[in-house]
Amino acid sequence: YFYIISGLELRNSDLQDYFLSSVESPVPQENGNNPRQPGGNLSNVYDVGFYSQGNYRTKNGWGFTLGARLDYNQIRKSGGLGYQLSPRLVVDYTKKDWLFKGIISKGIENVSNFTKFDEMNILPNPDLKSESIYNYEISVTKKISDEFSANIDLYYSNIKDVVSPIF
């Protein structure tokens, strides 16, 4: 049998940012930098996420799942991460009370606005990109009874473009 599940996430927010104030700039949300002056103090953040996952199961115990999430992030008019794709592949096999599973996936961790723009405690870097996380997992599960099962998981995560503050 085959099934598919999909969804959509929408978010639009105005975040208060003391570091985006300016009396000299006509567009302080784009280039303001003086927190002691009156002026624009909001950062408009727009996020869209669409995900879809399909699963196919054979009659002889095999299961295949393929999915992906597409995220779009915009901060103000010219910032943000743009488009990011996070795919996922799962292959599993069930035999009597045993389940064997392998998973490969990629995810992202968005950098916080505080880390990107704070000028008081750290050096700001509005051009930071998201961290990419590549996950690999193999697992074996044995069903002991209706209430109990035993599980062994081996996994590895490789994180690229790790962000840390520079003071």
Backbone as CSV, one residue per row, in Angstrom:
resi,resn,N_x,N_y,N_z,CA_x,CA_y,CA_z,C_x,C_y,C_z
1,TYR,0.828,-1.180,0.000,0.000,0.000,0.000,0.877,1.250,0.000
2,PHE,0.277,2.383,-0.337,0.998,3.650,-0.471,0.167,4.750,0.182
3,TYR,0.848,5.628,0.877,0.172,6.818,1.385,1.125,8.003,1.309
4,ILE,0.537,9.187,1.316,1.324,10.425,1.268,0.727,11.407,2.268
5,ILE,1.578,12.148,2.916,1.142,13.180,3.858,1.913,14.462,3.532
6,SER,1.228,15.581,3.584,1.844,16.861,3.247,1.318,17.941,4.178
7,GLY,2.043,19.033,4.245,1.601,20.136,5.074,2.277,21.435,4.692
8,LEU,1.747,22.512,5.213,2.249,23.851,4.926,2.312,24.635,6.228
9,GLU,3.415,25.327,6.430,3.580,26.186,7.613,3.848,27.603,7.129
10,LEU,3.094,28.557,7.640,3.267,29.973,7.295,3.456,30.767,8.578
11,ARG,4.418,31.675,8.562,4.631,32.531,9.732,5.142,33.891,9.257
12,ASN,4.524,34.951,9.766,4.960,36.306,9.476,4.990,37.052,10.806
13,SER,6.154,37.555,11.199,6.269,38.221,12.489,7.077,39.491,12.389
14,ASP,6.786,40.403,13.296,7.600,41.594,13.480,8.329,41.430,14.805
15,LEU,9.636,41.320,14.747,10.441,41.151,15.947,11.095,42.470,16.317
16,GLN,11.029,42.807,17.592,11.658,44.040,18.057,13.168,43.857,18.075
17,ASP,13.873,44.801,17.463,15.328,44.735,17.362,15.915,46.082,17.739
18,TYR,16.469,46.204,18.919,17.040,47.482,19.336,18.187,47.908,18.430
19,PHE,18.816,46.966,17.763,19.991,47.251,16.936,19.623,47.755,15.548
20,LEU,18.336,47.943,15.274,17.931,48.421,13.956,17.389,49.844,13.996
21,SER,17.743,50.634,14.993,17.246,52.005,15.122,18.181,53.001,14.442
22,SER,17.609,54.044,13.865,18.422,55.080,13.240,17.563,56.304,12.940
23,VAL,18.122,57.521,13.162,17.419,58.749,12.751,17.982,59.249,11.434
24,GLU,19.076,58.688,10.971,19.724,59.135,9.739,19.273,58.366,8.508
25,SER,18.736,57.189,8.679,18.406,56.328,7.552,16.919,56.395,7.226
26,PRO,16.559,56.518,5.950,15.147,56.464,5.588,14.593,55.033,5.668
27,VAL,15.454,54.046,5.701,15.030,52.647,5.835,15.819,51.984,6.971
28,PRO,15.541,52.351,8.220,16.331,51.841,9.337,16.261,50.335,9.489
29,GLN,15.220,49.696,8.989,15.167,48.241,9.085,16.203,47.588,8.175
30,GLU,16.681,48.303,7.195,17.684,47.746,6.293,19.109,48.053,6.735
31,ASN,19.342,49.240,7.316,20.732,49.585,7.631,20.901,50.409,8.911
32,GLY,19.905,50.450,9.769,20.045,51.170,11.033,21.014,50.460,11.962
33,ASN,21.709,51.264,12.811,22.675,50.613,13.691,22.894,51.322,15.021
34,ASN,22.126,52.329,15.346,22.357,53.066,16.580,21.201,52.820,17.545
35,PRO,21.395,52.006,18.579,20.275,51.677,19.465,19.831,52.823,20.357
36,ARG,20.588,53.927,20.435,20.217,55.026,21.331,19.387,56.105,20.638
37,GLN,19.112,55.973,19.375,18.356,56.960,18.622,16.972,56.425,18.289
38,PRO,15.951,57.308,18.224,14.631,56.835,17.805,14.642,56.471,16.322
39,GLY,13.731,55.636,15.943,13.650,55.218,14.540,13.084,53.823,14.449
40,GLY,13.183,53.223,13.280,12.659,51.875,13.059,13.299,50.874,13.993
41,ASN,12.496,50.047,14.586,13.011,49.092,15.552,12.333,47.728,15.404
42,LEU,11.893,47.412,14.189,11.244,46.133,13.935,11.939,45.411,12.791
43,SER,11.991,44.112,12.914,12.528,43.270,11.853,11.416,42.344,11.405
44,ASN,10.946,42.516,10.178,9.887,41.660,9.657,10.493,40.332,9.225
45,VAL,9.976,39.236,9.757,10.461,37.902,9.430,9.325,37.123,8.789
46,TYR,9.597,36.560,7.612,8.606,35.813,6.857,9.152,34.405,6.626
47,ASP,8.416,33.385,7.079,8.830,31.992,6.919,7.714,31.191,6.265
48,VAL,8.085,30.351,5.305,7.165,29.414,4.671,7.849,28.060,4.660
49,GLY,7.127,27.033,5.041,7.654,25.679,4.988,6.626,24.745,4.383
50,PHE,7.033,23.967,3.392,6.162,22.960,2.780,6.852,21.614,2.913
51,TYR,6.112,20.623,3.372,6.697,19.296,3.503,5.752,18.258,2.909
52,SER,6.366,17.169,2.442,5.596,16.068,1.898,6.401,14.796,2.090
53,GLN,5.687,13.712,2.388,6.349,12.432,2.609,5.454,11.331,2.080
54,GLY,6.040,10.435,1.301,5.310,9.292,0.776,5.892,8.007,1.338
55,ASN,5.022,7.031,1.602,5.455,5.749,2.146,4.842,4.633,1.317
56,TYR,5.665,3.665,0.964,5.203,2.500,0.212,5.618,1.243,0.964
57,ARG,4.674,0.335,1.193,4.945,-0.932,1.875,4.633,-2.071,0.921
58,THR,5.567,-3.027,0.849,5.342,-4.208,0.023,4.697,-5.302,0.866
59,LYS,4.212,-6.336,0.202,3.590,-7.455,0.908,4.621,-8.348,1.594
60,ASN,5.882,-8.262,1.189,6.903,-9.131,1.778,7.747,-8.425,2.844
61,GLY,7.233,-7.337,3.452,7.872,-6.745,4.618,8.729,-5.511,4.393
62,TRP,8.931,-5.104,3.176,9.760,-3.926,2.909,8.925,-2.655,2.967
63,GLY,9.543,-1.596,3.456,8.912,-0.280,3.484,9.892,0.771,2.985
64,PHE,9.395,1.716,2.204,10.224,2.780,1.633,9.516,4.114,1.880
65,THR,10.237,5.047,2.469,9.691,6.374,2.741,10.614,7.410,2.130
66,LEU,10.047,8.303,1.366,10.801,9.397,0.760,10.061,10.687,1.084
67,GLY,10.794,11.656,1.614,10.158,12.912,1.975,11.111,14.081,1.834
68,ALA,10.545,15.264,1.902,11.355,16.477,1.819,10.578,17.633,2.437
69,ARG,11.326,18.590,2.920,10.757,19.844,3.420,11.491,20.981,2.719
70,LEU,10.725,21.915,2.170,11.284,23.105,1.527,10.925,24.298,2.398
71,ASP,11.954,25.000,2.880,11.751,26.177,3.723,12.203,27.421,2.983
72,TYR,11.466,28.510,3.218,11.860,29.825,2.706,11.852,30.788,3.881
73,ASN,12.941,31.550,4.039,13.071,32.498,5.142,13.527,33.843,4.596
74,GLN,12.786,34.907,4.966,13.152,36.267,4.569,13.103,37.145,5.803
75,ILE,14.187,37.890,6.035,14.241,38.849,7.131,14.353,40.231,6.512
76,ARG,13.433,41.100,6.863,13.316,42.414,6.240,13.139,42.213,4.742
77,LYS,13.625,43.106,3.918,13.405,42.956,2.480,14.573,42.293,1.767
78,SER,15.759,42.361,2.348,16.929,41.867,1.613,17.713,40.787,2.355
79,GLY,17.231,40.318,3.506,17.988,39.327,4.261,17.266,38.003,4.350
80,GLY,17.809,37.140,5.143,17.215,35.829,5.345,17.998,34.746,4.636
81,LEU,17.544,33.527,4.817,18.256,32.368,4.277,17.819,31.975,2.877
82,GLY,16.708,32.501,2.419,16.208,32.091,1.115,15.625,30.689,1.202
83,TYR,15.853,29.883,0.169,15.293,28.532,0.098,16.277,27.501,0.638
84,GLN,15.762,26.542,1.396,16.551,25.428,1.938,15.738,24.149,1.752
85,LEU,16.383,23.089,1.254,15.712,21.799,1.056,16.277,20.781,2.044
86,SER,15.390,20.055,2.704,15.783,19.019,3.667,15.149,17.690,3.257
87,PRO,15.893,16.822,2.562,15.337,15.531,2.131,15.479,14.454,3.208
88,ARG,14.725,13.371,3.050,14.741,12.249,3.998,14.409,10.961,3.245
89,LEU,15.190,9.902,3.528,14.961,8.584,2.927,15.009,7.541,4.034
90,VAL,13.999,6.663,4.075,13.938,5.581,5.061,13.664,4.281,4.321
91,VAL,14.443,3.247,4.646,14.191,1.896,4.147,14.081,1.004,5.371
92,ASP,12.984,0.222,5.441,12.840,-0.681,6.582,12.369,-2.052,6.105
93,TYR,12.620,-3.034,6.943,12.227,-4.407,6.651,11.690,-5.036,7.928
94,THR,10.509,-5.641,7.846,9.879,-6.290,8.989,9.801,-7.790,8.726
95,LYS,10.259,-8.567,9.702,10.201,-10.038,9.621,9.768,-10.540,10.983
96,LYS,8.547,-11.070,11.063,7.950,-11.546,12.319,8.003,-10.431,13.368
97,ASP,8.749,-10.618,14.460,8.814,-9.630,15.530,10.038,-8.725,15.423
98,TRP,10.679,-8.696,14.277,11.889,-7.899,14.080,11.620,-6.759,13.098
99,LEU,12.252,-5.614,13.369,12.198,-4.469,12.452,13.617,-3.953,12.256
100,PHE,14.060,-3.874,11.009,15.372,-3.338,10.640,15.123,-2.056,9.850
101,LYS,15.852,-1.001,10.210,15.573,0.294,9.580,16.859,1.065,9.315
102,GLY,16.923,1.743,8.162,18.008,2.657,7.819,17.425,4.000,7.417
103,ILE,18.033,5.080,7.907,17.533,6.434,7.629,18.701,7.321,7.211
104,ILE,18.485,8.096,6.160,19.419,9.142,5.746,18.589,10.419,5.606
105,SER,19.060,11.508,6.229,18.313,12.760,6.137,19.248,13.956,6.259
106,LYS,18.743,15.086,5.810,19.459,16.355,5.955,18.489,17.349,6.575
107,GLY,18.968,18.110,7.543,18.150,19.140,8.159,18.933,20.431,8.261
108,ILE,18.268,21.464,8.717,18.923,22.761,8.894,18.626,23.285,10.287
109,GLU,19.504,24.106,10.771,19.292,24.850,12.015,19.492,26.315,11.668
110,ASN,18.402,27.079,11.693,18.509,28.499,11.384,19.300,29.217,12.472
111,VAL,20.096,30.162,12.059,20.841,30.998,13.000,19.875,32.025,13.571
112,SER,19.917,32.241,14.882,18.981,33.179,15.512,19.279,34.617,15.069
113,ASN,18.247,35.449,15.118,18.433,36.867,14.797,19.385,37.520,15.782
114,PHE,19.350,37.088,17.028,20.271,37.621,18.024,21.720,37.367,17.604
115,THR,22.018,36.147,17.169,23.380,35.810,16.749,23.782,36.594,15.507
116,LYS,22.838,36.813,14.591,23.152,37.531,13.354,23.358,39.023,13.559
117,PHE,22.546,39.653,14.427,22.485,41.107,14.438,22.919,41.799,15.726
118,ASP,23.074,41.089,16.826,23.391,41.749,18.096,24.707,42.516,17.998
119,GLU,24.677,43.784,18.404,25.873,44.622,18.346,26.403,44.971,19.728
120,MET,25.721,44.558,20.767,26.134,44.942,22.109,27.099,43.933,22.721
121,ASN,26.868,42.640,22.507,27.656,41.612,23.169,28.557,40.812,22.233
122,ILE,28.213,40.753,20.953,29.001,39.984,19.990,29.150,40.787,18.705
123,LEU,30.004,40.336,17.808,30.151,40.985,16.509,29.032,40.516,15.592
124,PRO,28.202,41.434,15.054,27.092,41.008,14.209,27.578,40.489,12.858
125,ASN,26.832,39.549,12.281,27.125,39.027,10.950,25.804,38.640,10.296
126,PRO,25.130,39.607,9.639,23.833,39.315,9.028,23.905,38.315,7.875
127,ASP,25.105,38.001,7.365,25.245,37.099,6.226,25.395,35.638,6.630
128,LEU,25.275,35.317,7.918,25.392,33.924,8.350,24.330,33.065,7.681
129,LYS,24.726,31.884,7.274,23.806,30.926,6.663,23.431,29.873,7.700
130,SER,22.460,29.056,7.363,22.014,28.025,8.293,23.057,26.924,8.441
131,GLU,22.995,26.239,9.570,23.820,25.058,9.779,23.142,23.886,9.070
132,SER,23.922,23.057,8.394,23.392,21.865,7.726,23.741,20.651,8.562
133,ILE,22.754,19.798,8.805,22.936,18.619,9.633,22.596,17.395,8.784
134,TYR,23.578,16.529,8.577,23.388,15.298,7.823,23.313,14.149,8.831
135,ASN,22.211,13.395,8.812,21.974,12.325,9.779,21.951,10.966,9.087
136,TYR,22.575,9.978,9.732,22.594,8.602,9.260,22.239,7.712,10.448
137,GLU,21.299,6.798,10.251,20.869,5.954,11.366,20.548,4.546,10.881
138,ILE,20.943,3.565,11.688,20.582,2.168,11.481,20.019,1.672,12.805
139,SER,18.886,0.978,12.746,18.300,0.478,13.990,17.732,-0.921,13.800
140,VAL,17.687,-1.656,14.901,17.089,-2.990,14.959,16.174,-3.001,16.173
141,THR,14.940,-3.439,15.965,13.964,-3.522,17.054,13.404,-4.932,17.110
142,LYS,13.320,-5.475,18.307,12.728,-6.795,18.546,11.510,-6.602,19.438
143,LYS,10.345,-7.007,18.948,9.125,-6.946,19.759,9.115,-8.159,20.689
144,ILE,9.115,-7.889,21.986,9.138,-8.954,22.984,7.714,-9.365,23.362
145,SER,6.849,-8.387,23.509,5.431,-8.625,23.790,4.670,-7.404,23.296
146,ASP,3.358,-7.372,23.537,2.576,-6.201,23.131,2.972,-4.952,23.901
147,GLU,3.563,-5.120,25.079,3.938,-3.991,25.918,5.415,-3.632,25.845
148,PHE,6.260,-4.556,25.408,7.702,-4.328,25.472,8.390,-4.632,24.147
149,SER,9.445,-3.854,23.894,10.322,-4.114,22.747,11.743,-3.700,23.133
150,ALA,12.714,-4.273,22.467,14.123,-3.919,22.668,14.614,-3.266,21.387
151,ASN,15.459,-2.249,21.547,15.860,-1.457,20.395,17.350,-1.140,20.487
152,ILE,18.058,-1.279,19.376,19.453,-0.849,19.269,19.536,0.134,18.106
153,ASP,20.083,1.325,18.381,20.239,2.357,17.356,21.702,2.742,17.235
154,LEU,22.174,2.840,16.016,23.480,3.417,15.726,23.231,4.614,14.829
155,TYR,23.789,5.753,15.203,23.557,6.934,14.380,24.803,7.812,14.353
156,TYR,24.854,8.629,13.322,25.965,9.554,13.133,25.386,10.836,12.556
157,SER,25.810,11.973,13.087,25.391,13.274,12.564,26.624,14.078,12.192
158,ASN,26.604,14.674,11.027,27.678,15.528,10.550,27.101,16.933,10.381
159,ILE,27.596,17.874,11.172,27.077,19.237,11.140,28.074,20.123,10.407
160,LYS,27.580,20.825,9.393,28.432,21.720,8.599,28.010,23.159,8.826
161,ASP,28.959,24.055,8.693,28.731,25.496,8.862,28.236,25.820,10.280
162,VAL,28.893,25.214,11.279,28.534,25.450,12.666,28.764,26.914,13.011
163,VAL,27.816,27.512,13.697,27.894,28.922,14.071,28.227,29.024,15.551
164,SER,29.206,29.873,15.857,29.524,30.168,17.253,29.870,31.651,17.345
165,PRO,29.557,32.279,18.477,29.828,33.716,18.592,31.304,34.035,18.678
166,ILE,31.661,35.207,18.150,33.018,35.753,18.263,32.903,36.997,19.132
167,PHE,33.550,36.987,20.260,33.441,38.123,21.191,34.568,39.101,20.981
